[in-house]
Short mmCIF file of N, CA and C in Angstrom, two decimals:
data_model
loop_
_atom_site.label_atom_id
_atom_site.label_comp_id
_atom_site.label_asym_id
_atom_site.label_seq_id
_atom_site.Cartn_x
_atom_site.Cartn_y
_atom_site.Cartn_z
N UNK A 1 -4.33 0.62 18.84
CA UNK A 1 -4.92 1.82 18.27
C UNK A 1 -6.43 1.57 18.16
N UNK A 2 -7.14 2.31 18.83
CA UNK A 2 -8.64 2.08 18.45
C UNK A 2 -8.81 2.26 17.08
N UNK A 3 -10.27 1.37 16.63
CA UNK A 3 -10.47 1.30 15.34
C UNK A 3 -11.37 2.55 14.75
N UNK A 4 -11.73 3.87 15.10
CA UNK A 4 -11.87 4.65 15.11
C UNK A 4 -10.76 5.68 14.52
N UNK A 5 -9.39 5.64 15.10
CA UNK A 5 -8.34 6.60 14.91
C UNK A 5 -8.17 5.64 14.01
N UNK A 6 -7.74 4.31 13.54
CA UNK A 6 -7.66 3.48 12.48
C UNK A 6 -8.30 4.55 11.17
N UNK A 7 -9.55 4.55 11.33
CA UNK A 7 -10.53 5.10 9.97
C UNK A 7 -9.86 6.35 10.02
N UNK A 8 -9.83 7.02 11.19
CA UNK A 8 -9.76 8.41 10.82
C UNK A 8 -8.53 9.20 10.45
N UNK A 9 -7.24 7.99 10.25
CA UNK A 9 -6.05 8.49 10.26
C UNK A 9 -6.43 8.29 7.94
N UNK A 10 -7.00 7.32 7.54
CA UNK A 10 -7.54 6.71 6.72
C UNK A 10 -8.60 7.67 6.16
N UNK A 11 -9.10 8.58 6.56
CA UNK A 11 -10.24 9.51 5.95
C UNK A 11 -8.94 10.75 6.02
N UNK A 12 -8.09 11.21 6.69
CA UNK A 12 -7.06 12.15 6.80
C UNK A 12 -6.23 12.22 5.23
N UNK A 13 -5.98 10.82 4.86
CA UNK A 13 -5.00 10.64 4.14
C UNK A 13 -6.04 10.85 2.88
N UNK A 14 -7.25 10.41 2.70
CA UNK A 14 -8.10 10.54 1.32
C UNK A 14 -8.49 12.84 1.38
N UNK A 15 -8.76 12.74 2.71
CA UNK A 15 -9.06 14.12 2.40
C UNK A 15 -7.56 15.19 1.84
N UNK A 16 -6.50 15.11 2.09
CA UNK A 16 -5.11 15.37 1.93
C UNK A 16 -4.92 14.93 0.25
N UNK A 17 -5.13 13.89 0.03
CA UNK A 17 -5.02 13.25 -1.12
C UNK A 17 -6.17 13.97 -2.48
N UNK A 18 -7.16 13.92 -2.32
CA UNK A 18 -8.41 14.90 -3.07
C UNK A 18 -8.18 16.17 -2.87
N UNK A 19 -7.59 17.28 -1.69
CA UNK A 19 -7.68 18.37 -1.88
C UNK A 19 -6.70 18.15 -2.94
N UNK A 20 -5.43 17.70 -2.73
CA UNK A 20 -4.44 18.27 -3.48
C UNK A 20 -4.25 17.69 -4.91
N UNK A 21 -5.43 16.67 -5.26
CA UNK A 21 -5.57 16.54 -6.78
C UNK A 21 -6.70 17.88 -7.15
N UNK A 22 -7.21 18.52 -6.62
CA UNK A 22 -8.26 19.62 -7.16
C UNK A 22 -7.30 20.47 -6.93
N UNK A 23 -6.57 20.99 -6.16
CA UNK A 23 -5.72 22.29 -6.84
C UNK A 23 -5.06 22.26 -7.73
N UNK A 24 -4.37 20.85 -8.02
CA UNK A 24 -3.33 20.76 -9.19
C UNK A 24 -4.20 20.40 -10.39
N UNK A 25 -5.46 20.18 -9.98
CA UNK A 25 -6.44 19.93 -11.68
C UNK A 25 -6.39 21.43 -11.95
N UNK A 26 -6.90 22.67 -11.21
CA UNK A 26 -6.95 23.53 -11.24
C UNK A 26 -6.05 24.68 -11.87
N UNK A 27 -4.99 24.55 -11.09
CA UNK A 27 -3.65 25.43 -11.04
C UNK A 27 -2.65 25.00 -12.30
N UNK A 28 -2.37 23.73 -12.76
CA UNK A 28 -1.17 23.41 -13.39
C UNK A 28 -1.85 22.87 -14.74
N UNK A 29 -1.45 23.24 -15.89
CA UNK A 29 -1.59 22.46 -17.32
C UNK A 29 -1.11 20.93 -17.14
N UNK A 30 -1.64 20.53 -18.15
CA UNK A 30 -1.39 18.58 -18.40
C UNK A 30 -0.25 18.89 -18.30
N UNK A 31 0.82 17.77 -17.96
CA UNK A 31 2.42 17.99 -18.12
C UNK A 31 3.23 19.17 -17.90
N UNK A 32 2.55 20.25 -17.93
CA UNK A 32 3.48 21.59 -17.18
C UNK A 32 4.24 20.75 -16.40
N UNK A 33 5.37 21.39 -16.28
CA UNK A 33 6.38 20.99 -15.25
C UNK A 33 7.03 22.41 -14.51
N UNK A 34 6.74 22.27 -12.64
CA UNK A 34 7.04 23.26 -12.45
C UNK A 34 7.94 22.18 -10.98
N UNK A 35 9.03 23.43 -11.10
CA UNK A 35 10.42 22.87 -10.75
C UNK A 35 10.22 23.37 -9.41
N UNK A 36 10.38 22.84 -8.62
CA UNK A 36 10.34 22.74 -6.80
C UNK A 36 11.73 22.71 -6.32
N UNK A 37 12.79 21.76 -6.81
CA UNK A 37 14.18 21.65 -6.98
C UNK A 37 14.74 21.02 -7.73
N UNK A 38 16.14 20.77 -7.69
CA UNK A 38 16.97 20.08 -9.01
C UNK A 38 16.60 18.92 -9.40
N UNK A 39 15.71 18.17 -8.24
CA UNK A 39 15.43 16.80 -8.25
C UNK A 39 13.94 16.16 -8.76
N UNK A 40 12.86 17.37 -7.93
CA UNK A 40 11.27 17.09 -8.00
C UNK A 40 11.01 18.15 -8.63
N UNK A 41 9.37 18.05 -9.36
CA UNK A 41 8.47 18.88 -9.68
C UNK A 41 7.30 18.96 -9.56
N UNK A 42 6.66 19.67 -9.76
CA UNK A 42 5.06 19.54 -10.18
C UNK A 42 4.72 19.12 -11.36
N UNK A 43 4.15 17.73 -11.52
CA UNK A 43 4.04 17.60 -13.30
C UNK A 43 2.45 17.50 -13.34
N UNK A 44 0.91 17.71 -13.48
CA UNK A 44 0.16 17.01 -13.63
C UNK A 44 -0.20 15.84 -15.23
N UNK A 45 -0.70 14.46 -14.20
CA UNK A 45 -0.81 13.69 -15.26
C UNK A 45 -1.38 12.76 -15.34
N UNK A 46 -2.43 12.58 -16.40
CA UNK A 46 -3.45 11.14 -16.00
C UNK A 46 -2.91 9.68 -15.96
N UNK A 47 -3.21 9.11 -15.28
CA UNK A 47 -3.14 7.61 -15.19
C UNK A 47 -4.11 6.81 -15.02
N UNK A 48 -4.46 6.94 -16.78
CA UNK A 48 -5.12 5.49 -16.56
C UNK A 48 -5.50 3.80 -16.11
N UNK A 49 -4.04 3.58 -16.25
CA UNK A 49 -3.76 2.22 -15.53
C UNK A 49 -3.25 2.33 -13.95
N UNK A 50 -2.55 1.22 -13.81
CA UNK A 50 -1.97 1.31 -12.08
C UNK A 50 -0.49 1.76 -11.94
N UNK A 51 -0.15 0.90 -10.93
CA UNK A 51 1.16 1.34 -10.69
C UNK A 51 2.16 1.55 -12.08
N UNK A 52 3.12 2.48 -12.10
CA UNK A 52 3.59 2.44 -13.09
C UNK A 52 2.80 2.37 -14.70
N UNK A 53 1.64 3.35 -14.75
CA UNK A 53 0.76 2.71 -15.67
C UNK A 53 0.73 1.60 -16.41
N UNK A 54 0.64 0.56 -15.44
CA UNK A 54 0.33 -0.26 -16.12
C UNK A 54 -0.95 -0.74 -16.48
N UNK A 55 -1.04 -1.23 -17.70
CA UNK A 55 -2.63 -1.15 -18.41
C UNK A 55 -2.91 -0.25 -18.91
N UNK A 56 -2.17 1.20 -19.30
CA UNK A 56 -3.32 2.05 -19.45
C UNK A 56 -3.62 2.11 -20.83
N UNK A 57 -3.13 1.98 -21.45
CA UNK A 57 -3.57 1.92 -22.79
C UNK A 57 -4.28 0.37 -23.47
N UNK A 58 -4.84 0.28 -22.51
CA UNK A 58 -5.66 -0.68 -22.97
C UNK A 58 -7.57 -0.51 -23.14
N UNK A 59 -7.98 0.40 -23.62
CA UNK A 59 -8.87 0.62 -24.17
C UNK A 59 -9.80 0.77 -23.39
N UNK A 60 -10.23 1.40 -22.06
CA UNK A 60 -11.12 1.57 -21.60
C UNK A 60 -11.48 0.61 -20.21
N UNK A 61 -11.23 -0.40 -20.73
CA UNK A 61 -11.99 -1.54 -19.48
C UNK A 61 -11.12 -1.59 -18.30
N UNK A 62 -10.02 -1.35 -18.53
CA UNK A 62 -8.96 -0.93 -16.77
C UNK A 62 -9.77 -0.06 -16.15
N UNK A 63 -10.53 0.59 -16.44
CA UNK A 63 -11.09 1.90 -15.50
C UNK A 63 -11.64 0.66 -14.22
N UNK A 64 -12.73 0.11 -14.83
CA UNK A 64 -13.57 -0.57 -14.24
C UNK A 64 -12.93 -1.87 -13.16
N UNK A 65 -12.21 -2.45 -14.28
CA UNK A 65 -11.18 -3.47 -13.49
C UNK A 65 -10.80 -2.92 -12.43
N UNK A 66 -9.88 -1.51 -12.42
CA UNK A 66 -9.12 -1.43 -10.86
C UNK A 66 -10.07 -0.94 -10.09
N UNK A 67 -11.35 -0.18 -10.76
CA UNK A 67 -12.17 0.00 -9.66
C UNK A 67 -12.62 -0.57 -9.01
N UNK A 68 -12.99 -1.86 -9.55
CA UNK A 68 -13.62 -3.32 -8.67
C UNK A 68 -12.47 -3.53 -7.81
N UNK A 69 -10.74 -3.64 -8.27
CA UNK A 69 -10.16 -4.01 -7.64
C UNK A 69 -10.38 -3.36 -6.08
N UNK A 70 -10.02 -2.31 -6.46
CA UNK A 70 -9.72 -1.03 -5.50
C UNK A 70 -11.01 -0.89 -4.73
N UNK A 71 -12.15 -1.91 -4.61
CA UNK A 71 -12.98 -1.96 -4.28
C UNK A 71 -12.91 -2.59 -2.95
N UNK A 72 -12.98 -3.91 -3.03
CA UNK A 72 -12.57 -5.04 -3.22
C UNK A 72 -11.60 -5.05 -2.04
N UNK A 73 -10.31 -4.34 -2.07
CA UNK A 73 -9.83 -4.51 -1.34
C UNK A 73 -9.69 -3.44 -0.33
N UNK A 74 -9.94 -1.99 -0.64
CA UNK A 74 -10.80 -1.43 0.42
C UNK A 74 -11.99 -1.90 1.47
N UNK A 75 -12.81 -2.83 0.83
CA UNK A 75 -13.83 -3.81 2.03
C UNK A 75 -12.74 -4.45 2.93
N UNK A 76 -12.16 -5.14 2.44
CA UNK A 76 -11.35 -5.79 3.21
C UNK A 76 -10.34 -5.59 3.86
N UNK A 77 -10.07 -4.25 3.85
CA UNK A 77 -9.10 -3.15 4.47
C UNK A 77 -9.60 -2.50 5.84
N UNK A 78 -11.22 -2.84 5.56
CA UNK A 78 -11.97 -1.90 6.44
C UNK A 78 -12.34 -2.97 7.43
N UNK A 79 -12.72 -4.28 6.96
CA UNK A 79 -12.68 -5.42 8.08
C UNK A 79 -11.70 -5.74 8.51
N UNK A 80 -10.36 -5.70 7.81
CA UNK A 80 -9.12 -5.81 8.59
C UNK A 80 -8.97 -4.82 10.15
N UNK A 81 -9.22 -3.61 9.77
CA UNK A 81 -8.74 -2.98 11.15
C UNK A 81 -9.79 -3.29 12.02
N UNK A 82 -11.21 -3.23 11.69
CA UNK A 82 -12.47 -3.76 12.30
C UNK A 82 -12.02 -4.58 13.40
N UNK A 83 -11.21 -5.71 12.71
CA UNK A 83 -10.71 -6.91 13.71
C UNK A 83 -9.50 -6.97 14.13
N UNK A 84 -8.76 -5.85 14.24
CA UNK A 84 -7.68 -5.87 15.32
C UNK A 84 -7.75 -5.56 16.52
N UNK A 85 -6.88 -6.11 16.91
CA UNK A 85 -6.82 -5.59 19.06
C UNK A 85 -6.06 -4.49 18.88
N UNK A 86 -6.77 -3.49 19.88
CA UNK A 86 -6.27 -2.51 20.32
C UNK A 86 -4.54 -2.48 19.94
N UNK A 87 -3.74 -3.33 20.52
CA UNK A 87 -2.29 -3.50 20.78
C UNK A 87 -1.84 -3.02 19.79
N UNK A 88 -2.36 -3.16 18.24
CA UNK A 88 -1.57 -3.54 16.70
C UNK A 88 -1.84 -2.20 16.28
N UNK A 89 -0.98 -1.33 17.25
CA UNK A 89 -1.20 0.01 16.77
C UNK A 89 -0.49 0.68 15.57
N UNK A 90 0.94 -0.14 15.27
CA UNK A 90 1.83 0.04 13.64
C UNK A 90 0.66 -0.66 12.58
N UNK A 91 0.69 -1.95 12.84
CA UNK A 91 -0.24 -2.74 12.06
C UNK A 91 -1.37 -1.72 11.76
N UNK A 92 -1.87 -1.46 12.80
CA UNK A 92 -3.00 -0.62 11.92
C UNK A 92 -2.92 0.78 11.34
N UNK A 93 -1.76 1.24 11.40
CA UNK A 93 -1.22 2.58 10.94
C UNK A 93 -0.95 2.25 9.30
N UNK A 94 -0.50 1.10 9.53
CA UNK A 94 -0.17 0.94 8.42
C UNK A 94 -1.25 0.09 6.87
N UNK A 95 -2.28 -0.11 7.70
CA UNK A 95 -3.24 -0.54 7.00
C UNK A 95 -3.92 0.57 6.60
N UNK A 96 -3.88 1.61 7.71
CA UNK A 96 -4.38 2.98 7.75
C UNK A 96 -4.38 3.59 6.11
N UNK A 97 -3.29 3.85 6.40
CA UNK A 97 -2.37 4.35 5.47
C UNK A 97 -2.73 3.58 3.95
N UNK A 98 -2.35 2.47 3.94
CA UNK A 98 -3.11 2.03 2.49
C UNK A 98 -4.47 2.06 2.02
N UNK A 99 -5.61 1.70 3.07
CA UNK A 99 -6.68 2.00 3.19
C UNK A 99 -7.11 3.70 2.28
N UNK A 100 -6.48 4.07 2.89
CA UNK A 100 -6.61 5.99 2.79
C UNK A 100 -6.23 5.91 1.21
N UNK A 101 -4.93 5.39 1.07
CA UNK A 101 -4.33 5.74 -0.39
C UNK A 101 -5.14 4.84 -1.32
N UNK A 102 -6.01 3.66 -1.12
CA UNK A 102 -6.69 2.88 -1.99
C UNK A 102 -8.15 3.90 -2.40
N UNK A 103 -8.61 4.27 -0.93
CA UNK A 103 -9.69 5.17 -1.33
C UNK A 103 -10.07 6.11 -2.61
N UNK A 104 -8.26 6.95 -1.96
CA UNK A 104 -7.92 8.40 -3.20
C UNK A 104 -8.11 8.24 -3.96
N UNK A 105 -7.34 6.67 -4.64
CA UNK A 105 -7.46 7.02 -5.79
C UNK A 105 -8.81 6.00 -6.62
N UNK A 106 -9.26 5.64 -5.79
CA UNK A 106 -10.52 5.03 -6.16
C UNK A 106 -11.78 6.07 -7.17
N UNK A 107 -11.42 7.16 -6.08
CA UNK A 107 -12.39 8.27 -6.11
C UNK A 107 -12.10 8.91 -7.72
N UNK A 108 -11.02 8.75 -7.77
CA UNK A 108 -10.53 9.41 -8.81
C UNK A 108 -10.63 8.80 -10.06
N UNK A 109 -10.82 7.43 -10.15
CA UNK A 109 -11.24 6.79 -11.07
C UNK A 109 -12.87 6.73 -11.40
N UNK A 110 -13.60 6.75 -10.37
CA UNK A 110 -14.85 6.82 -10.20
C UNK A 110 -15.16 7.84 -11.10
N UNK A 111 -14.89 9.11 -10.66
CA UNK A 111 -15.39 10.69 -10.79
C UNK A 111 -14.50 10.93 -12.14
N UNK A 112 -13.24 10.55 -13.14
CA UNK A 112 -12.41 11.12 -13.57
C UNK A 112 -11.93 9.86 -14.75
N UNK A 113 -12.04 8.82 -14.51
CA UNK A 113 -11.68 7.70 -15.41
C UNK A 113 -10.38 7.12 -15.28
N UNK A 114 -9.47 8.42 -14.37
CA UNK A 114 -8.09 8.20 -14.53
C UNK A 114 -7.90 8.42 -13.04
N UNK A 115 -6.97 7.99 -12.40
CA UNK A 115 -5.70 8.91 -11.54
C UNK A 115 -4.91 10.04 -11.46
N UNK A 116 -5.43 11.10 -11.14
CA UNK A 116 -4.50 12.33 -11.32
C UNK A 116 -3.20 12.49 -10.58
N UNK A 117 -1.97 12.12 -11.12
CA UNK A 117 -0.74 12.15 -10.44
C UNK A 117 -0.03 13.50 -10.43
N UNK A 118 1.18 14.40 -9.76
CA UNK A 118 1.49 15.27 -10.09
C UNK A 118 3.07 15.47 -9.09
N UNK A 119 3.48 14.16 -8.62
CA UNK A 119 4.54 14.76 -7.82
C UNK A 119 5.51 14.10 -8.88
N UNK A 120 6.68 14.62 -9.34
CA UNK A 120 7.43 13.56 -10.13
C UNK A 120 8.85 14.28 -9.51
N UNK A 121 9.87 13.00 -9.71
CA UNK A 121 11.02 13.03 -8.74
C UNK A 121 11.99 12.47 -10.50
N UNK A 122 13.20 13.51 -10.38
CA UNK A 122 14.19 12.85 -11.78
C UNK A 122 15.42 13.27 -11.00
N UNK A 123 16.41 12.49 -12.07
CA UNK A 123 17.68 12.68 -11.79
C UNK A 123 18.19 13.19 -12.90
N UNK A 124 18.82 14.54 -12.69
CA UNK A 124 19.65 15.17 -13.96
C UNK A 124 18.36 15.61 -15.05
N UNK A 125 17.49 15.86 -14.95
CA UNK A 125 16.76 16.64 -15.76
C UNK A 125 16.18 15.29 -16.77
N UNK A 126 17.03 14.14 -16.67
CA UNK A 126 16.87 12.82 -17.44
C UNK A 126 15.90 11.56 -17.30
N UNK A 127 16.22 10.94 -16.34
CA UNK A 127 15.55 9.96 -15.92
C UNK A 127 14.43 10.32 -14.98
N UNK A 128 13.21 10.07 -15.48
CA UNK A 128 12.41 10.38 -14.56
C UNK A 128 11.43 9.08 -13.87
N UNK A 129 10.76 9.30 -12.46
CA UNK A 129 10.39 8.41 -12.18
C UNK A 129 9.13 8.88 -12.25
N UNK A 130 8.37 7.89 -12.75
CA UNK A 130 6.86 7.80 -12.93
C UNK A 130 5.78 8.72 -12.30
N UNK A 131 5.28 10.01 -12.38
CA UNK A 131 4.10 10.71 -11.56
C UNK A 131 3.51 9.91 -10.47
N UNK A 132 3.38 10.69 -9.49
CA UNK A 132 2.88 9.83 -8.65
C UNK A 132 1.77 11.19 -7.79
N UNK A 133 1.17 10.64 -6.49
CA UNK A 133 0.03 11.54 -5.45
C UNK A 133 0.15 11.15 -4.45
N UNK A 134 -0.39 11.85 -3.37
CA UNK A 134 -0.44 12.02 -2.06
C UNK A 134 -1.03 10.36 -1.94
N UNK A 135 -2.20 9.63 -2.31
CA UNK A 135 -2.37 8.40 -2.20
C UNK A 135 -1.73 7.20 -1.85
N UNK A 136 -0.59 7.64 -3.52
CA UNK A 136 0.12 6.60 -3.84
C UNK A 136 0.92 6.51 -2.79
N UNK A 137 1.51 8.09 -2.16
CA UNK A 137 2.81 7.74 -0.96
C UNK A 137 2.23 7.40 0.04
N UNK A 138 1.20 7.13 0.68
CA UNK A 138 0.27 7.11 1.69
C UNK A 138 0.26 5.08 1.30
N UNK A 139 0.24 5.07 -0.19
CA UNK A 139 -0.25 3.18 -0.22
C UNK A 139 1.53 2.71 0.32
N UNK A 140 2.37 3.38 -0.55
CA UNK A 140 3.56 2.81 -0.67
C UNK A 140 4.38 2.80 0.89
N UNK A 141 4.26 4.37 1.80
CA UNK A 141 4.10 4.44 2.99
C UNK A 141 3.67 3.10 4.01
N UNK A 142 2.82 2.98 4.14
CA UNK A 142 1.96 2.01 4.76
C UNK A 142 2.36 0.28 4.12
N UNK A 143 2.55 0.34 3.08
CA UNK A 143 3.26 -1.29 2.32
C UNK A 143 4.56 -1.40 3.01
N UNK A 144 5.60 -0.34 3.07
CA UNK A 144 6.74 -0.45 3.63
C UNK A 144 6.95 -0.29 5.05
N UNK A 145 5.80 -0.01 6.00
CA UNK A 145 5.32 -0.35 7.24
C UNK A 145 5.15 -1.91 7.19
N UNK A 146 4.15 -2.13 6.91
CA UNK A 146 3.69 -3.48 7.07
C UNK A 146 4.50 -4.40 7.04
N UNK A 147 5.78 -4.37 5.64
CA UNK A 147 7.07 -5.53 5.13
C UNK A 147 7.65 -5.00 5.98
N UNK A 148 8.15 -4.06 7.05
CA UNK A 148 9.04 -3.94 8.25
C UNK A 148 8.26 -4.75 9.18
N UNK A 149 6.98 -5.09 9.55
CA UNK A 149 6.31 -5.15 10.86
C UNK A 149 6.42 -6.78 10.63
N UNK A 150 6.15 -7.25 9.30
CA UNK A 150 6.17 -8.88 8.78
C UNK A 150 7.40 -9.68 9.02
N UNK A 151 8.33 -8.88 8.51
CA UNK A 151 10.05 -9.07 8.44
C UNK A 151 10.66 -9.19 9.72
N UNK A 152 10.29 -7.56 10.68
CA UNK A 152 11.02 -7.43 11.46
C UNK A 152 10.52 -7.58 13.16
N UNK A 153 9.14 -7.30 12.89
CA UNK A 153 8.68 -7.58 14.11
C UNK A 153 8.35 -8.64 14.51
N UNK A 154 8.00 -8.46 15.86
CA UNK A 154 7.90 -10.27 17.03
C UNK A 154 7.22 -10.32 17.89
N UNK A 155 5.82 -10.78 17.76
CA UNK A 155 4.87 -10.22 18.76
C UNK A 155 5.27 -10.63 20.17
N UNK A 156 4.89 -9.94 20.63
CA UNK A 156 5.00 -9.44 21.93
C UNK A 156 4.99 -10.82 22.89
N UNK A 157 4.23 -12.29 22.87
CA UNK A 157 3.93 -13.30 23.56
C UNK A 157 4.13 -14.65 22.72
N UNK A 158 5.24 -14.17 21.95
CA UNK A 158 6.33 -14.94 21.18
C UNK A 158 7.40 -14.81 22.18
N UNK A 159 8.20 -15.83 22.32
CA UNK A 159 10.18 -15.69 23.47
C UNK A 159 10.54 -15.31 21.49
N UNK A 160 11.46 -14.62 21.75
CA UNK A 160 12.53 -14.85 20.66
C UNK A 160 13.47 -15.92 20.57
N UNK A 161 14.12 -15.90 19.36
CA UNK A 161 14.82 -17.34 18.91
C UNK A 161 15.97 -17.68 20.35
N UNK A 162 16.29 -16.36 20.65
CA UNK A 162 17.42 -16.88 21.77
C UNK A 162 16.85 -17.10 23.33
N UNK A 163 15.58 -16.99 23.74
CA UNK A 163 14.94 -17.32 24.69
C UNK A 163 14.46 -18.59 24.41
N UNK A 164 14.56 -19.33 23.90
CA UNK A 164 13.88 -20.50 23.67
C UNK A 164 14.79 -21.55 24.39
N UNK A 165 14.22 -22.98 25.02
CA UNK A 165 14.80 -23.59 25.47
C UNK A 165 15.43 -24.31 24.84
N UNK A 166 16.55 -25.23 24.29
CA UNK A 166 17.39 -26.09 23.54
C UNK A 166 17.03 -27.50 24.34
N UNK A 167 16.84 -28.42 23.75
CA UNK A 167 16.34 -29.63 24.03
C UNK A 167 17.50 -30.63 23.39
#
């Protein structure tokens, strides 16, 4: 994959990701919950901390922390595809993809203090799973690329285990 469509699959996913936190800042109350089906909704909701808010109630200084993080490893997201060969066209889809979702919500901490989440998925009206954004499925997307490509793939000028000679 040229490193060009690399960025730009990666600027796709941040622009996708920001429109659709400004309509739902817009359109939906804090926590409104508007029902899509039996399963998902629209919830909007800040997140201060990270995954699973974690941290967030810790007084302010997470803002900064994940922003450095989320910094940090966006540089190094961006020299990663920089230096791939053409060939590592999943590989870089999938860096793509986190790249893009590290951005989103970078921005959003920057400009906002928090993470604006708003897709939430429950079972039975009960258990719900944590708010989440276009970002996050874009990071989590692209993570579960990569642990398939680590796990399962075999580059190409590797023999596999059963081509190998026995000595």
């Amino acid at each position: 994959m040229p490193t060009i469509l690399a960025y730009a699959i990666a600027a796709v996913v941040v622009v996708l990701d920001q429109i659709s936190k400004v309509w739902v800042e817009r359109s939906v109350a804090l926590y409104e919950q508007i029902r899509i089906t039996g399963y998902f909704n629209l919830t909007k909701a800040y997140n201060e901390g990270a995954a699973f808010s974690l941290l967030a109630d810790s007084g302010g200084w997470q803002r900064w922390f994940f922003t450095a993080v989320s910094s940090i490893v966006s540089v190094v997201l961006i020299v990663w595809i920089a230096r791939m060969h053409r060939t590592e066209r999943w590989l870089a889809l999938s860096i793509s993809l986190i790249l893009g979702g590290a951005i989103g919500n970078l921005i959003d901490r920057v400009l906002y203090g928090h993470v604006i989440d708003f897709l939430q998925v429950h079972w039975n009206s009960e258990s719900y799973f944590p708010s989440f954004n276009v970002a996050d499925s874009a990071i989590t997307g692209g993570t579960i690329l990569l642990l398939i490509l680590t796990f399962f793939d075999q580059p190409a000028d590797t023999p596999a285990d059963d081509d190998k000679e026995t000595t």
